[in-house]
XYZ file of C-alpha atoms in Angstrom:
485
model
C -13.627 -16.547 -5.973
C -17.539 -16.600 -5.915
C -18.852 -14.645 -8.976
C -19.513 -11.221 -7.240
C -17.765 -9.273 -9.904
C -14.609 -11.039 -9.962
C -13.689 -9.908 -13.436
C -14.369 -6.484 -11.772
C -11.925 -7.184 -8.493
C -9.514 -8.230 -10.996
C -9.410 -5.101 -12.929
C -9.698 -2.878 -9.695
C -6.645 -4.917 -8.541
C -4.384 -4.340 -12.009
C -5.811 -0.519 -11.937
C -4.437 0.025 -8.336
C -1.183 -1.989 -8.921
C -0.622 0.307 -12.291
C -0.801 3.203 -10.581
C 1.225 2.072 -7.496
C 4.078 0.674 -10.057
C 3.743 3.911 -12.517
C 4.089 6.403 -9.732
C 6.827 4.440 -7.962
C 9.201 4.216 -10.889
C 8.554 8.230 -11.013
C 9.323 9.389 -8.167
C 12.360 7.596 -8.114
C 13.531 9.311 -11.434
C 12.796 12.329 -9.471
C 14.809 11.714 -6.182
C 17.572 10.904 -8.035
C 17.899 13.695 -10.067
C 16.966 15.827 -7.250
C 19.459 14.597 -4.940
C 22.067 14.931 -7.688
C 21.304 18.277 -8.388
C 20.495 19.843 -5.386
C 23.056 18.613 -3.785
C 23.449 16.975 0.005
C 22.467 19.849 1.976
C 19.463 21.240 -0.553
C 18.185 17.306 -0.960
C 18.345 17.093 2.943
C 15.793 20.202 3.541
C 13.772 18.433 1.000
C 13.467 15.102 2.578
C 13.113 16.861 6.183
C 10.406 19.171 4.926
C 8.222 16.303 3.763
C 9.099 13.800 6.909
C 8.206 16.739 8.998
C 5.254 17.775 6.564
C 4.082 14.265 6.663
C 3.650 14.249 10.506
C 1.782 17.656 10.973
C -0.836 16.203 8.208
C -1.243 12.623 9.907
C -4.376 13.570 11.491
C -5.381 14.252 7.827
C -5.592 10.061 7.214
C -6.504 9.093 10.102
C -8.993 6.474 9.016
C -11.482 8.562 7.446
C -11.494 7.299 4.033
C -11.805 3.772 5.085
C -14.674 4.603 6.967
C -16.314 6.296 4.025
C -15.542 3.610 1.677
C -17.029 0.975 3.973
C -20.416 3.014 4.551
C -20.898 4.230 1.119
C -20.777 0.340 -0.101
C -23.356 -0.352 2.282
C -25.793 2.487 1.580
C -24.954 4.488 -1.818
C -27.148 7.739 -0.229
C -25.235 8.239 2.712
C -22.322 9.630 0.449
C -22.987 13.365 0.911
C -23.581 13.205 4.456
C -19.864 11.299 4.228
C -17.826 12.865 1.300
C -18.410 16.460 2.208
C -17.746 16.088 6.494
C -14.669 13.530 5.671
C -13.346 16.413 3.277
C -14.266 19.533 5.966
C -12.902 17.435 8.984
C -9.290 16.781 7.150
C -9.393 20.658 6.526
C -9.536 21.151 10.303
C -7.671 18.495 11.404
C -4.525 19.407 9.298
C -4.332 23.262 8.098
C -4.365 24.574 11.790
C -1.533 21.999 13.125
C 0.042 23.384 10.061
C -0.086 27.374 10.428
C 0.621 26.690 14.343
C 3.478 24.778 13.533
C 5.186 27.081 10.926
C 4.544 30.026 13.713
C 6.587 28.077 16.276
C 9.262 27.914 13.815
C 9.395 30.869 12.816
C 9.617 32.543 16.348
C 12.553 29.667 17.240
C 14.434 31.144 14.662
C 14.132 28.567 11.812
C 15.706 28.783 8.274
C 13.194 31.089 6.042
C 14.294 28.378 3.495
C 13.162 25.239 5.384
C 10.406 27.038 7.019
C 8.888 27.816 2.877
C 9.568 24.231 2.368
C 8.140 22.771 5.467
C 4.735 25.199 4.639
C 4.413 24.372 0.656
C 5.092 20.557 1.343
C 2.530 20.281 3.824
C -0.303 21.958 1.924
C 0.856 19.567 -0.827
C 0.205 16.414 1.171
C -3.272 18.278 2.255
C -4.130 18.411 -1.380
C -2.995 14.986 -1.937
C -5.261 13.876 1.337
C -8.536 14.912 -0.301
C -7.469 13.328 -3.556
C -7.537 10.359 -1.177
C -11.041 10.553 -0.786
C -12.213 11.203 -3.924
C -10.043 7.930 -4.315
C -12.252 6.413 -1.503
C -15.255 7.339 -3.278
C -14.112 5.985 -6.423
C -13.474 2.582 -4.415
C -16.714 2.626 -3.140
C -18.528 2.879 -6.650
C -15.576 0.145 -7.585
C -14.290 2.145 -10.311
C -10.346 2.174 -9.906
C -9.358 3.006 -13.268
C -9.662 6.210 -12.509
C -6.496 5.980 -10.052
C -3.465 5.648 -11.756
C -5.004 8.762 -14.314
C -4.642 10.890 -11.342
C -1.440 9.457 -9.321
C 0.484 8.959 -12.887
C -0.872 12.472 -13.837
C 0.248 13.989 -10.767
C 3.951 12.541 -10.905
C 4.451 13.150 -14.058
C 3.629 16.836 -13.497
C 5.906 16.859 -10.476
C 8.774 15.217 -12.173
C 9.038 16.573 -15.508
C 8.530 20.147 -13.989
C 10.560 19.539 -10.968
C 13.710 18.042 -13.005
C 13.772 20.427 -15.488
C 13.667 23.305 -12.695
C 16.750 22.099 -11.063
C 18.323 21.214 -13.862
C 17.958 25.107 -15.061
C 18.945 25.861 -11.346
C 15.581 26.222 -9.408
C 16.486 26.284 -5.511
C 14.563 23.534 -2.947
C 11.849 26.117 -2.519
C 10.465 26.808 -6.112
C 10.915 22.830 -6.072
C 8.664 22.526 -3.484
C 6.339 25.144 -4.859
C 6.093 22.305 -8.108
C 5.459 19.919 -6.081
C 2.198 21.671 -4.296
C 1.495 22.672 -8.079
C 1.551 18.922 -9.006
C -0.540 18.166 -6.078
C -3.329 20.845 -6.444
C -3.600 19.826 -10.112
C -4.427 16.188 -8.816
C -6.682 17.027 -6.576
C -8.873 19.222 -8.944
C -8.516 16.472 -11.358
C -9.444 13.513 -9.081
C -12.951 15.804 -8.365
C -13.574 16.537 -11.990
C -13.235 12.603 -12.391
C -15.265 12.173 -9.620
C -18.299 14.081 -10.487
C -18.019 13.656 -13.696
C -17.197 9.488 -14.232
C -18.503 8.275 -10.586
C -20.622 10.096 -8.602
C -21.559 13.828 -7.754
C -21.850 14.453 -3.893
C -23.704 16.956 -2.310
C -21.041 19.798 -0.546
C -22.916 20.124 3.050
C -21.101 20.388 6.056
C -22.638 19.097 9.320
C -20.206 19.482 11.986
C -22.790 17.439 14.612
C -21.519 14.299 12.534
C -17.679 14.635 13.090
C -17.819 13.025 16.818
C -19.230 9.881 15.526
C -16.765 10.205 12.104
C -13.850 10.346 14.553
C -15.038 7.918 16.646
C -15.523 5.095 13.918
C -11.808 6.409 12.207
C -10.247 6.241 15.416
C -9.259 2.413 15.422
C -8.245 2.376 11.984
C -5.889 5.703 12.235
C -4.382 4.156 15.344
C -3.579 0.861 13.390
C -1.742 2.382 10.758
C 0.279 4.891 12.734
C 0.971 1.436 15.323
C 1.647 0.130 11.665
C 4.341 2.545 10.228
C 5.867 2.491 13.791
C 6.280 -1.528 13.931
C 7.595 -1.060 10.415
C 10.228 1.307 11.064
C 11.325 0.184 14.519
C 13.900 -2.166 13.725
C 15.185 -0.074 11.996
C 16.092 2.905 14.536
C 16.913 0.152 17.015
C 19.720 -1.177 14.373
C 20.723 2.568 13.637
C 21.176 3.224 17.737
C 23.593 0.143 17.760
C 25.368 0.140 14.241
C 27.084 1.734 12.161
C 25.456 4.156 9.257
C 26.658 1.308 6.850
C 25.174 -1.194 8.573
C 22.162 0.282 8.293
C 22.515 1.540 4.943
C 23.097 -2.132 3.990
C 19.746 -3.710 6.096
C 18.064 -0.493 4.281
C 18.732 -1.950 0.829
C 17.619 -4.989 1.631
C 14.531 -3.813 3.281
C 13.450 -1.398 -0.015
C 13.547 -4.883 -2.148
C 11.273 -6.168 0.482
C 8.837 -2.546 0.175
C 8.708 -2.936 -3.456
C 6.320 -5.737 -3.445
C 3.982 -4.662 -1.054
C 1.768 -2.618 -3.667
C 0.203 -6.216 -4.513
C -1.240 -6.705 -1.308
C -2.700 -3.150 -1.431
C -3.763 -3.362 -4.424
C -5.590 -6.560 -4.033
C -7.213 -5.542 -0.547
C -8.237 -1.891 -2.202
C -9.579 -3.923 -4.794
C -12.179 -6.522 -2.658
C -12.455 -3.750 -0.014
C -15.973 -2.793 -1.633
C -17.179 -6.705 -1.810
C -16.387 -7.455 1.947
C -18.034 -4.121 3.284
C -21.515 -5.007 2.045
C -21.273 -9.150 2.309
C -22.177 -10.540 5.892
C -21.494 -14.410 7.203
C -25.475 -15.402 6.083
C -25.051 -13.746 2.847
C -25.094 -15.481 -0.679
C -21.735 -15.187 -1.388
C -20.630 -15.098 2.221
C -18.074 -12.717 3.193
C -15.823 -15.850 4.427
C -15.948 -17.272 0.616
C -14.864 -13.906 -0.638
C -12.114 -13.332 1.980
C -11.095 -17.221 0.656
C -10.475 -15.744 -2.839
C -9.035 -12.930 -2.041
C -6.451 -14.851 -0.030
C -5.550 -16.963 -2.915
C -5.394 -14.399 -5.133
C -2.933 -12.121 -2.728
C -1.038 -15.390 -2.457
C -1.193 -16.469 -5.573
C 0.680 -13.119 -6.566
C 3.076 -13.058 -3.531
C 4.821 -16.021 -2.797
C 6.581 -16.472 -6.265
C 7.997 -13.160 -5.473
C 8.907 -14.533 -1.816
C 10.429 -17.558 -3.404
C 12.460 -15.951 -6.157
C 13.586 -13.353 -3.857
C 15.161 -15.759 -1.610
C 16.643 -17.815 -4.082
C 17.624 -14.486 -6.398
C 18.817 -12.349 -3.818
C 22.304 -12.009 -4.386
C 22.205 -11.473 -8.051
C 19.526 -9.187 -7.419
C 21.116 -7.153 -4.414
C 24.244 -6.497 -6.994
C 22.216 -5.995 -9.910
C 20.434 -3.319 -7.927
C 22.821 -1.911 -5.226
C 26.306 -2.932 -6.906
C 28.739 -5.676 -4.943
C 29.309 -2.956 -2.219
C 26.051 -4.462 -0.898
C 26.979 -7.691 -0.378
C 25.904 -7.463 3.513
C 21.847 -6.900 2.474
C 22.073 -10.242 1.175
C 21.369 -12.568 4.039
C 18.437 -9.722 5.196
C 16.782 -10.050 2.046
C 16.927 -13.502 2.019
C 15.583 -13.469 5.674
C 13.122 -10.650 4.853
C 11.642 -12.394 1.405
C 9.045 -14.695 3.474
C 7.644 -11.648 5.235
C 6.477 -11.051 1.690
C 3.793 -13.253 2.054
C 2.844 -12.698 5.486
C 2.715 -9.464 5.351
C 0.350 -9.670 2.031
C -1.822 -12.429 4.326
C -1.996 -10.255 7.489
C -2.990 -6.831 5.174
C -5.897 -8.585 3.488
C -6.786 -10.034 6.876
C -6.958 -6.650 8.840
C -9.054 -5.192 5.524
C -11.247 -7.592 5.874
C -11.649 -6.843 9.177
C -12.144 -2.919 9.006
C -14.730 -4.102 6.157
C -16.770 -5.844 9.079
C -16.502 -3.338 11.859
C -14.071 -4.806 13.818
C -11.176 -2.133 13.282
C -10.651 -2.267 17.085
C -9.345 -5.462 16.878
C -6.928 -4.598 14.216
C -5.472 -1.711 16.179
C -5.254 -3.908 19.286
C -3.463 -6.641 17.752
C -0.941 -3.868 15.732
C -0.269 -2.589 19.301
C 0.930 -6.028 20.526
C 2.600 -6.315 17.196
C 4.926 -3.331 17.476
C 5.842 -4.127 21.572
C 7.011 -7.459 20.071
C 8.768 -6.122 17.122
C 10.358 -3.677 19.512
C 11.360 -6.489 21.953
C 12.448 -9.244 19.345
C 14.497 -6.376 17.999
C 16.289 -5.541 21.288
C 17.295 -9.122 21.723
C 18.389 -10.495 18.139
C 20.315 -7.135 16.630
C 22.683 -6.834 19.481
C 23.839 -10.726 19.019
C 22.995 -11.091 14.935
C 23.476 -7.339 13.691
C 21.575 -6.540 10.381
C 20.485 -10.376 9.889
C 18.982 -10.008 13.579
C 17.051 -6.999 12.020
C 15.704 -8.549 9.385
C 14.528 -11.851 11.350
C 12.662 -9.820 14.197
C 10.915 -8.155 11.019
C 9.951 -11.459 9.933
C 9.078 -13.305 13.130
C 6.626 -9.970 13.251
C 5.154 -10.565 10.142
C 4.528 -13.958 10.724
C 3.535 -13.405 14.403
C 0.781 -10.711 12.650
C -0.163 -12.619 9.936
C -1.678 -15.591 12.164
C -2.934 -13.352 14.719
C -5.201 -11.359 12.129
C -6.082 -14.299 10.184
C -7.182 -15.890 13.510
C -9.589 -13.340 14.079
C -11.222 -13.312 10.818
C -11.008 -16.533 10.427
C -13.518 -16.125 13.581
C -15.327 -12.980 11.996
C -15.908 -14.644 8.477
C -15.705 -18.344 9.314
C -13.618 -20.991 8.105
C -11.359 -21.067 5.613
C -10.472 -23.219 2.399
C -6.778 -23.713 2.941
C -6.406 -25.943 0.344
C -8.115 -23.899 -2.064
C -6.071 -21.047 -1.077
C -2.358 -22.337 -0.546
C -2.231 -25.986 -2.704
C -2.053 -24.246 -5.842
C 0.450 -21.698 -5.247
C 2.392 -23.792 -3.296
C 2.746 -26.740 -5.923
C 3.463 -23.923 -8.470
C 6.069 -22.351 -6.352
C 7.936 -25.280 -5.532
C 8.504 -25.890 -9.554
C 9.850 -22.248 -9.448
C 12.126 -23.003 -6.945
C 13.495 -25.686 -8.886
C 13.717 -23.804 -11.936
C 15.239 -20.596 -10.078
C 17.712 -22.848 -8.391
C 19.392 -24.277 -11.065
C 19.240 -21.007 -13.532
C 20.659 -18.857 -10.537
C 23.955 -17.535 -12.024
C 21.450 -16.102 -14.813
C 19.316 -13.731 -13.135
C 17.605 -12.621 -16.598
C 17.021 -16.372 -17.142
C 15.916 -17.082 -14.070
C 13.236 -14.264 -13.453
C 11.822 -15.273 -17.262
C 11.966 -18.905 -17.164
C 10.924 -19.202 -13.602
C 8.083 -16.811 -14.100
C 6.741 -19.156 -17.146
C 7.162 -22.006 -15.144
C 5.100 -21.061 -12.262
C 2.077 -19.250 -14.292
C 1.830 -22.659 -16.450
C 2.213 -24.846 -13.074
C -0.865 -23.028 -11.210
C -2.574 -22.692 -14.428
C -2.669 -26.085 -15.102
C -2.928 -27.011 -10.867
C -6.302 -24.769 -11.119
C -7.417 -25.532 -14.144
C -7.844 -29.113 -12.717
C -8.079 -29.036 -8.721
C -10.426 -25.456 -9.310
C -11.796 -25.321 -12.894
C -14.405 -22.711 -11.887
C -11.740 -20.475 -10.417
C -9.433 -20.920 -13.613
C -12.746 -19.937 -15.797
C -13.220 -16.775 -14.122
C -9.220 -15.962 -14.522
C -9.285 -16.528 -17.784
C -12.583 -15.009 -18.471
C -10.984 -11.818 -16.933
C -7.824 -12.009 -19.056
C -9.980 -12.431 -22.405
C -11.986 -9.472 -21.169
C -9.228 -7.499 -20.645
C -7.948 -7.465 -24.231
C -11.401 -6.409 -25.608
C -11.659 -2.483 -25.903
C -14.140 -1.373 -23.605
C -15.860 2.150 -22.955
C -14.594 3.656 -19.804
C -17.201 2.479 -16.687
C -19.295 4.863 -15.455
């Protein structure tokens, strides 16, 4: 990767990844205890409320934050305009929908407990969206160190208070109140860190700019919705055609696949501000930095894809137990999609950074239709294996499509520089894990060492500048430093 703050990009990748890993671990503990203590009925009300609340507040996260980050990266004097109006626009798009929906549910005779859960969790999700606007400013100023502080604080407060409450016999409504409290704390903390550590945006709202903001954000929002639909449609079709047990086995495999996606999100979040301020003719060019981000995300995800394909059976047995044997083959089929997804996600992020969000929305629309067609053909013939194959084919075609547009936008890609090192090191990883596959822990530990040593040796010989920058980052990360301002 060209030296455009490589250390900062790598550090921000670590910060974003730490936030995702930490929050996932804490959330798992929270939901496990919640399900066991509330029972199927109470937990069902909570899950339904969270799902419905997310649907009702979807317009609050319809691409506004990505536009804010992109425009503020290019001109920091526009922070006042974008921050205040993004916050006001989110509130305007979400709160009235929540209020009207609550009134309709009340008029329809919906159980008061369910009604309160939906309303409380809906307000909590709006608060989370306002915190995400602060995160968008962190991203624009390349200060993602504060993201894990906010997210992990929120998850800890929610989990500790929620677990203590349900163990003491609290109702699902009380748990929803605590969830809202955690979200409000996160919102306030995110804003305090913003004004004290990053920047102090003005709070003047100008409704005359909202139409322009919505037009700029709409393709990003449409792409996000289509991406979510594309990600879930194979499961929906499988559920329509097969039993709950089959859907559960596929869901287990898909959860393991999804657990790796935070790496793509972390890299894209960290590199997005750099991509937004560069161009084809800048020095370095956007294409050079895009090459570096591709290389980083492939180096992180390719060993996961290879290892998960070879060790799918012991991984499934460890996490879900031997009764989920049917999940093994779908996980093997989904494993290459880990890499395809990462390439597609980074490519899509680059296109949004370069104002090509409409192309991204069109591609996601086409890929949603492709996944529906592939699922309708493959699932009746191959059941859950067909669903996994449809998902894999969709991710591969998506990666090629977005990478092709990205290449046309940013310029030629250094294929050898991006893929040679990770491929060579992954070949060594594959041999190691295959021979050690009967011992999962040994296969993971030895395989990881073999991959890292092989990758470092290859890069040191073939691309010493890239190796030097990575080593400088690792060395610097061991040294204590004051928090950035």
